[in-house]
XYZ file of C-alpha atoms in Angstrom:
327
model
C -39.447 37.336 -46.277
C -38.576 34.184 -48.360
C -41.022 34.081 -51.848
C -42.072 31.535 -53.944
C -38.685 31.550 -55.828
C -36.331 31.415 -52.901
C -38.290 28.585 -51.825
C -37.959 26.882 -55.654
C -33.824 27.721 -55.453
C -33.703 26.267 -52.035
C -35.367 23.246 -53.412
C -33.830 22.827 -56.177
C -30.293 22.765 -54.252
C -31.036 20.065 -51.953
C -32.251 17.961 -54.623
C -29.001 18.374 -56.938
C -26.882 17.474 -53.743
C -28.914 14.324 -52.674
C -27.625 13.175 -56.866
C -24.308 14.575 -55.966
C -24.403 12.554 -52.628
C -25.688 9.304 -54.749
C -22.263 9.952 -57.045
C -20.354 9.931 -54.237
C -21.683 6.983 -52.497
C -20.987 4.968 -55.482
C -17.547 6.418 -56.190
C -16.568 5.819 -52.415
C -17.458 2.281 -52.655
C -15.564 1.359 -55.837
C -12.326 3.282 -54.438
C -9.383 0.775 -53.426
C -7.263 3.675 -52.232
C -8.140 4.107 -48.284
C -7.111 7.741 -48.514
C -9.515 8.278 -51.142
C -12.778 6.656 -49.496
C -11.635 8.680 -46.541
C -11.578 11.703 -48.445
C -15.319 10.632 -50.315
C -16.591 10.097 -47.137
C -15.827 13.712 -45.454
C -17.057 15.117 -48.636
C -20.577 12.893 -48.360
C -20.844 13.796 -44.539
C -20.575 17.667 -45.393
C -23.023 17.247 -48.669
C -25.520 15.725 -45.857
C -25.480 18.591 -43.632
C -25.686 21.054 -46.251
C -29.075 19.426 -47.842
C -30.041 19.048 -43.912
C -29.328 22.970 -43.724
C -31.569 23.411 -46.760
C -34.585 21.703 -46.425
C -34.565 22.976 -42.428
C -34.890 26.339 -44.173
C -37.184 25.196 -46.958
C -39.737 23.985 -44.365
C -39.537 27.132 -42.074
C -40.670 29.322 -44.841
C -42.732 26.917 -47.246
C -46.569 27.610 -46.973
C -48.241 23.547 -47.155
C -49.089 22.086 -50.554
C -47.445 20.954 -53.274
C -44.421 21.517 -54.350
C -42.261 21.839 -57.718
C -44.229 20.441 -60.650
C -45.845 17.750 -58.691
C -49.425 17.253 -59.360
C -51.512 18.424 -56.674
C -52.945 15.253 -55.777
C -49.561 13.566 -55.259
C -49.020 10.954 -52.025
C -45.355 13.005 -50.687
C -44.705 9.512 -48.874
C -45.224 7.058 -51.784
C -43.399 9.775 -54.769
C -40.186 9.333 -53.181
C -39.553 6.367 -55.395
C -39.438 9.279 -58.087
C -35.738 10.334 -58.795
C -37.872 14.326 -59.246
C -38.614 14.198 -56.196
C -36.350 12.789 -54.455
C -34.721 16.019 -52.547
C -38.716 16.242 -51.391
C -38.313 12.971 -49.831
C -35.227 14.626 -47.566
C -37.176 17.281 -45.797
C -35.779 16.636 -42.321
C -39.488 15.879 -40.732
C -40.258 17.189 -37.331
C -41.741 13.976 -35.875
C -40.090 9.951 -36.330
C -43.684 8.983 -36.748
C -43.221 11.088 -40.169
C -40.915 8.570 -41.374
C -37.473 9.539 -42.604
C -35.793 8.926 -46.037
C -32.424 7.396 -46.696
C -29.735 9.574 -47.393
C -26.542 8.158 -48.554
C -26.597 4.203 -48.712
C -22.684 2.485 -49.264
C -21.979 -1.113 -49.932
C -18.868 -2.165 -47.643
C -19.342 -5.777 -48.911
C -21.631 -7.902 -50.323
C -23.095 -8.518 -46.978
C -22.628 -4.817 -44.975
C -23.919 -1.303 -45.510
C -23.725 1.723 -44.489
C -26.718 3.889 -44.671
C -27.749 7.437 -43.451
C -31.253 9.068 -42.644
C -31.897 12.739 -41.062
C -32.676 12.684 -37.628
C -36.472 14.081 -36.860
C -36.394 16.966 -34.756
C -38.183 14.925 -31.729
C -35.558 12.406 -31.929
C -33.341 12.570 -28.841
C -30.933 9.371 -27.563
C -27.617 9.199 -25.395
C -25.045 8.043 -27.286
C -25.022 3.805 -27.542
C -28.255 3.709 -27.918
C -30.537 1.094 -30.380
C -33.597 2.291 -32.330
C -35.938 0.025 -34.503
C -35.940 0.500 -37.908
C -38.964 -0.337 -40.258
C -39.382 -0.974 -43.973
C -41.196 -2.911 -46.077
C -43.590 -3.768 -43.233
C -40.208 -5.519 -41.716
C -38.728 -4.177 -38.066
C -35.271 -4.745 -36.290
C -33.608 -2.738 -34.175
C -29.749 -1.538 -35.358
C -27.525 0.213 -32.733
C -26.820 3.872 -33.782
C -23.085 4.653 -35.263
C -23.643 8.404 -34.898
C -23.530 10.564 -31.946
C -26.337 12.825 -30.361
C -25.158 16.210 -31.681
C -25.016 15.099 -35.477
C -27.726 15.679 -38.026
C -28.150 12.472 -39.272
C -29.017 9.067 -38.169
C -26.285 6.781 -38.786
C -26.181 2.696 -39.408
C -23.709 -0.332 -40.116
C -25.950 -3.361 -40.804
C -24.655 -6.603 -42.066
C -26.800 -8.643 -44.164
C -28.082 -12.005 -43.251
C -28.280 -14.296 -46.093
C -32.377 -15.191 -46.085
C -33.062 -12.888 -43.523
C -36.692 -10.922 -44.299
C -34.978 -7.437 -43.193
C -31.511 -8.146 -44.779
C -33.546 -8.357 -48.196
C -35.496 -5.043 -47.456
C -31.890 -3.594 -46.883
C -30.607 -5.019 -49.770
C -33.125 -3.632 -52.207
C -33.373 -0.316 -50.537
C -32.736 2.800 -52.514
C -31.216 6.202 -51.557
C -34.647 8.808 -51.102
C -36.603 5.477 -49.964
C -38.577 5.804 -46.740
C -37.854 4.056 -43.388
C -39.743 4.011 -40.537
C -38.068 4.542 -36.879
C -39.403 3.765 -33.093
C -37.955 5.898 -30.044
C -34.227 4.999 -28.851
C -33.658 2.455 -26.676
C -31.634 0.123 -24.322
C -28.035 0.030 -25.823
C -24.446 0.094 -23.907
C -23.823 3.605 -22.545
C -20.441 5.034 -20.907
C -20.268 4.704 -17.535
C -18.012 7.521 -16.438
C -17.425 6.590 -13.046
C -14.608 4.309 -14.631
C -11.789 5.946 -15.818
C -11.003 2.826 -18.553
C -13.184 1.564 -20.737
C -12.282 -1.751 -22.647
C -14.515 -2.061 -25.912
C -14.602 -5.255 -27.688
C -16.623 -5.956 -30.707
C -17.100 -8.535 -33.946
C -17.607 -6.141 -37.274
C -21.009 -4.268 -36.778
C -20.616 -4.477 -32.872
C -18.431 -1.625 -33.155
C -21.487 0.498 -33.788
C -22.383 1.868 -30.170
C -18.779 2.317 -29.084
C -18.078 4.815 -32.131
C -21.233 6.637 -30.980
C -20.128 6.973 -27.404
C -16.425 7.767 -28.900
C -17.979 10.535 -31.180
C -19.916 11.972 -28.371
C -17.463 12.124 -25.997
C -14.663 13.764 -27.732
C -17.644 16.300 -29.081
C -18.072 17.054 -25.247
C -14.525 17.709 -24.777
C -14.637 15.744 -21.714
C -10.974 14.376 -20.596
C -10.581 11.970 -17.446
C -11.278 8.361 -19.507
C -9.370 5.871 -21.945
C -10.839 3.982 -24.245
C -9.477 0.683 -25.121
C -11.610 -0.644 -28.650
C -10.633 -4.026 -29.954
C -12.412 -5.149 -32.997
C -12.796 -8.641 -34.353
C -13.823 -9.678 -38.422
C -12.821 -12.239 -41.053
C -11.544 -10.156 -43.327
C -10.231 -6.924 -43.635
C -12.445 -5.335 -45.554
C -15.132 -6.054 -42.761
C -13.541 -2.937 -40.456
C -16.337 -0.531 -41.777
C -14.949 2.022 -39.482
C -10.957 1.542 -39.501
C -9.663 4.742 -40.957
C -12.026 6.746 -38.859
C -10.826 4.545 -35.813
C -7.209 4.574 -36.630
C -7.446 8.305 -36.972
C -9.238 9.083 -34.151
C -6.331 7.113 -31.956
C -3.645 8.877 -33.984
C -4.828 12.007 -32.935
C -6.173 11.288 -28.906
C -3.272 8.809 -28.282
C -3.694 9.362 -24.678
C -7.419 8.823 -24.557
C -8.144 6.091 -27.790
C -6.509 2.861 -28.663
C -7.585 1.135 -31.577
C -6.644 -2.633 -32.191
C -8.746 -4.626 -34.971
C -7.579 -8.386 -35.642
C -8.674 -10.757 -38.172
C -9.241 -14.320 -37.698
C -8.412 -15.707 -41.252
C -5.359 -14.029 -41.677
C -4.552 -16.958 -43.886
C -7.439 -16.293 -46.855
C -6.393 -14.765 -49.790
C -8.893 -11.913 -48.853
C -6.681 -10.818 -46.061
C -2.985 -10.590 -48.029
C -1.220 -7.621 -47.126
C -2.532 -7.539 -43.445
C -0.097 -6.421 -40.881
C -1.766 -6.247 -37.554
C -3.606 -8.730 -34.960
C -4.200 -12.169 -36.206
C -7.103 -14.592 -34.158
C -10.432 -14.009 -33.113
C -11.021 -11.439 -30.678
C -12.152 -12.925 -27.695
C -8.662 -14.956 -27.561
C -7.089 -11.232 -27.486
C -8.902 -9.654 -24.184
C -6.681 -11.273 -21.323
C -3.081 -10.780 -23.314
C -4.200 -7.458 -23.813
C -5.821 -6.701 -20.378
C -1.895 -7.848 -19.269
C -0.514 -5.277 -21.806
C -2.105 -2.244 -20.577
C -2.292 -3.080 -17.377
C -6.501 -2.972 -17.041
C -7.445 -3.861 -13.482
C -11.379 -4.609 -12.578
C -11.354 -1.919 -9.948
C -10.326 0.916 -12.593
C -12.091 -0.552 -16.016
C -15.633 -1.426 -16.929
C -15.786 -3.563 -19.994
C -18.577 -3.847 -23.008
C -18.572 -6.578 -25.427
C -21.291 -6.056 -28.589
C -21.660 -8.571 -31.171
C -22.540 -11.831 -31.764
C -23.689 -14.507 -28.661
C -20.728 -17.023 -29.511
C -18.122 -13.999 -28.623
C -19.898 -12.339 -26.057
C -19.972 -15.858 -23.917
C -16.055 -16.092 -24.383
C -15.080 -12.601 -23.296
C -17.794 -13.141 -20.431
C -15.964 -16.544 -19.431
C -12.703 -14.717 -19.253
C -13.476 -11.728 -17.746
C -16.213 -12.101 -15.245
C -13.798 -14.437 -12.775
C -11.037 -11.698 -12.917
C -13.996 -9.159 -11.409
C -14.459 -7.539 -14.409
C -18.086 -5.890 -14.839
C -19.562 -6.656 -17.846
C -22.265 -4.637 -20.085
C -23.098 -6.575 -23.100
C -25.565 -6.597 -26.446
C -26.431 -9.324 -28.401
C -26.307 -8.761 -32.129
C -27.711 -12.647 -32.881
C-alpha cells in the first residue's frame, strides 16, 4: 500500500514535469527549425501523459485533504495561480464540472494557440466533435484537435482582435483553470463513403485531424481522406508537419494539400506549394483525383465567406455537404 511518502514523490514528479512541459512550450515556439518543433512537440505530448499517469495514481491512493505544504485552509481551485502548486492544479479530475487546468499552452502566432487540458474521466465524444470552453466567466465553443483515445483535451484557437474570449485566451497561463460543457454537434466521418474531401481555413482543420487521429488509431482501412487547407501565411498551418507526415506515411489513405493566398507577402518567401485561397482549389482538385458525388462526402469548416464558396461549387455537382461555421 502507497504511504504518505510515495504519495509526496508522486507529487512531487508531476509537478517538476508540468515546469519541464512549460520549458518546452516556450522552446518549441521560439524554434525556426521545423524538425526541431516537431521533435519539442513529441517530447511535450509524452511529458503530458506521463504527469497524466502520475496524478491518476496520486488520486487513487491519496486520502482527501491537503496536500504538500499547503495550508489547510487553502481554496485547491483558486491556488492554481501559485507556480507551488501548480502540478496540484493537474490532477486529472473525475468529473468536467470539476474544471480542468491547462497543460501546455504554445503561441503559433500572435493571433493562434495551441493549448492542452486533461480530459475528466466522464468526458466521452466521437471524434469531430465541439465542446464549450469557459474562463474568466467567458464561454465559446472550440472544435476538439485530439482524438477520443488520447489523454488530453486538445485546442487550436485563433485570436480575435477585441474579442472578450480571445483576451481570456490571451492572458491565460499554463496550471490556470478552464471550465468545459459536454461534447457536442461537430462534423463526424461518415463511413458509408469511401472518400472524404476535407477543406478548411487555418483553425478549421481542427475536427478533421481528430477524425484523422481516430481513425488511423482504429486501424480501420476502406476510406481516403482528401484534406486541403487554406491560410495567409505559412506560419498559420498549426498542424503541417503532423499533416505532411501523416500523408507520407498512409499515402494510400491521406493526402495533404495546404495553399496560401498571399503567396506574394514577404511572410510567405520560400513557399513552394499551392498558391490562392482554398475554395478556388476544390473543383481543379475534385478533377485531379477524380472525386465523384456518388463515392465522396465532403466537409468544409471554417469561416462563413469560404464555406458559401465551396457550397456554391459543390452542391450543383451533387456533392453532399456537412459544414461548421467558425464566424
Amino acid at each position: 500500500m502507497a504511504n504518505e511518502s510515495d504519495i509526496r514523490r508522486a507529487r512531487k514528479g508531476a509537478e517538476d514535469n508540468l515546469a519541464v512541459l512549460e520549458t518546452l512550450s516556450g522552446a518549441t515556439e521560439s524554434s525556426v527549425d521545423s524538425d526541431l518543433k516537431l521533435l519539442l512537440a513529441g517530447i511535450s505530448r509524452r511529458r503530458s501523459d506521463q504527469t497524466l499517469r502520475l496524478l491518476d495514481w496520486v488520486n487513487r491512493h491519496e486520502v482527501a485533504g491537503p496536500v504538500l505544504d499547503a495550508p489547510a485552509n487553502s481554496d485547491r481551485v483558486s491556488r492554481s495561480e501559485s507556480p507551488q502548486v501548480a502540478g496540484d492544479a493537474v490532477a486529472r479530475p473525475a468529473t468536467a464540472a470539476e474544471g480542468v487546468p491547462v497543460l501546455a499552452r504554445r503561441d503559433v502566432t500572435p493571433e493562434l494557440i495551441q493549448f492542452t487540458v486533461p480530459r475528466p474521466q466522464d468526458f466521452n465524444f466521437i471524434a469531430g466533435q465541439s465542446v464549450k470552453v469557459g474562463i474568466g466567466g467567458i464561454r465559446r465553443s472550440f472544435s476538439l484537435v485530439s482524438a477520443p483515445h488520447e489523454p488530453v483535451l486538445e485546442f487550436f484557437v485563433e485570436l480575435v482582435p477585441g474579442g472578450q474570449m480571445s483576451e481570456q485566451l490571451r492572458r491565460m497561463r499554463v496550471g490556470e483553470r478552464v471550465a468545459l460543457g459536454p461534447p457536442k454537434g461537430g462534423l463526424r466521418l461518415d463511413p458509408g463513403f469511401p472518400n472524404h474531401l476535407m477543406v478548411s481555413t487555418v483553425t478549421g482543420i481542427n475536427p478533421f485531424i481528430s477524425i484523422l487521429r481516430d481513425y488511423l488509431h482504429q486501424g480501420r482501412t476502406g476510406h481516403r481522406f482528401h484534406l486541403l487547407q487554406g491560410a495567409s501565411y505559412q506560419n498559420e498551418f498549426g498542424y503541417r508537419e503532423e499533416l505532411e507526415r501523416l500523408a507520407a506515411a498512409h499515402p494510400e489513405v491521406i493526402t495533404y494539400v495546404p495553399t496560401v493566398s498571399r503567396p506574394d507577402e514577404p511572410a510567405n518567401q520560400g513557399w513552394s506549394g499551392e498558391t490562392g485561397r482554398v475554395d478556388t482549389q476544390v473543383v481543379e482538385y475534385l478533377r485531379r483525383a477524380g472525386l465523384d458525388s456518388g463515392s465522396t462526402l465532403a466537409y468544409a469548416c471554417g469561416h462563413s465567406g469560404m464555406l458559401d464558396a465551396v457550397g456554391r461549387q459543390l452542391v450543383p455537382l451533387g456533392f453532399q455537404l456537412s459544414t461548421e461555421n467558425y464566424d
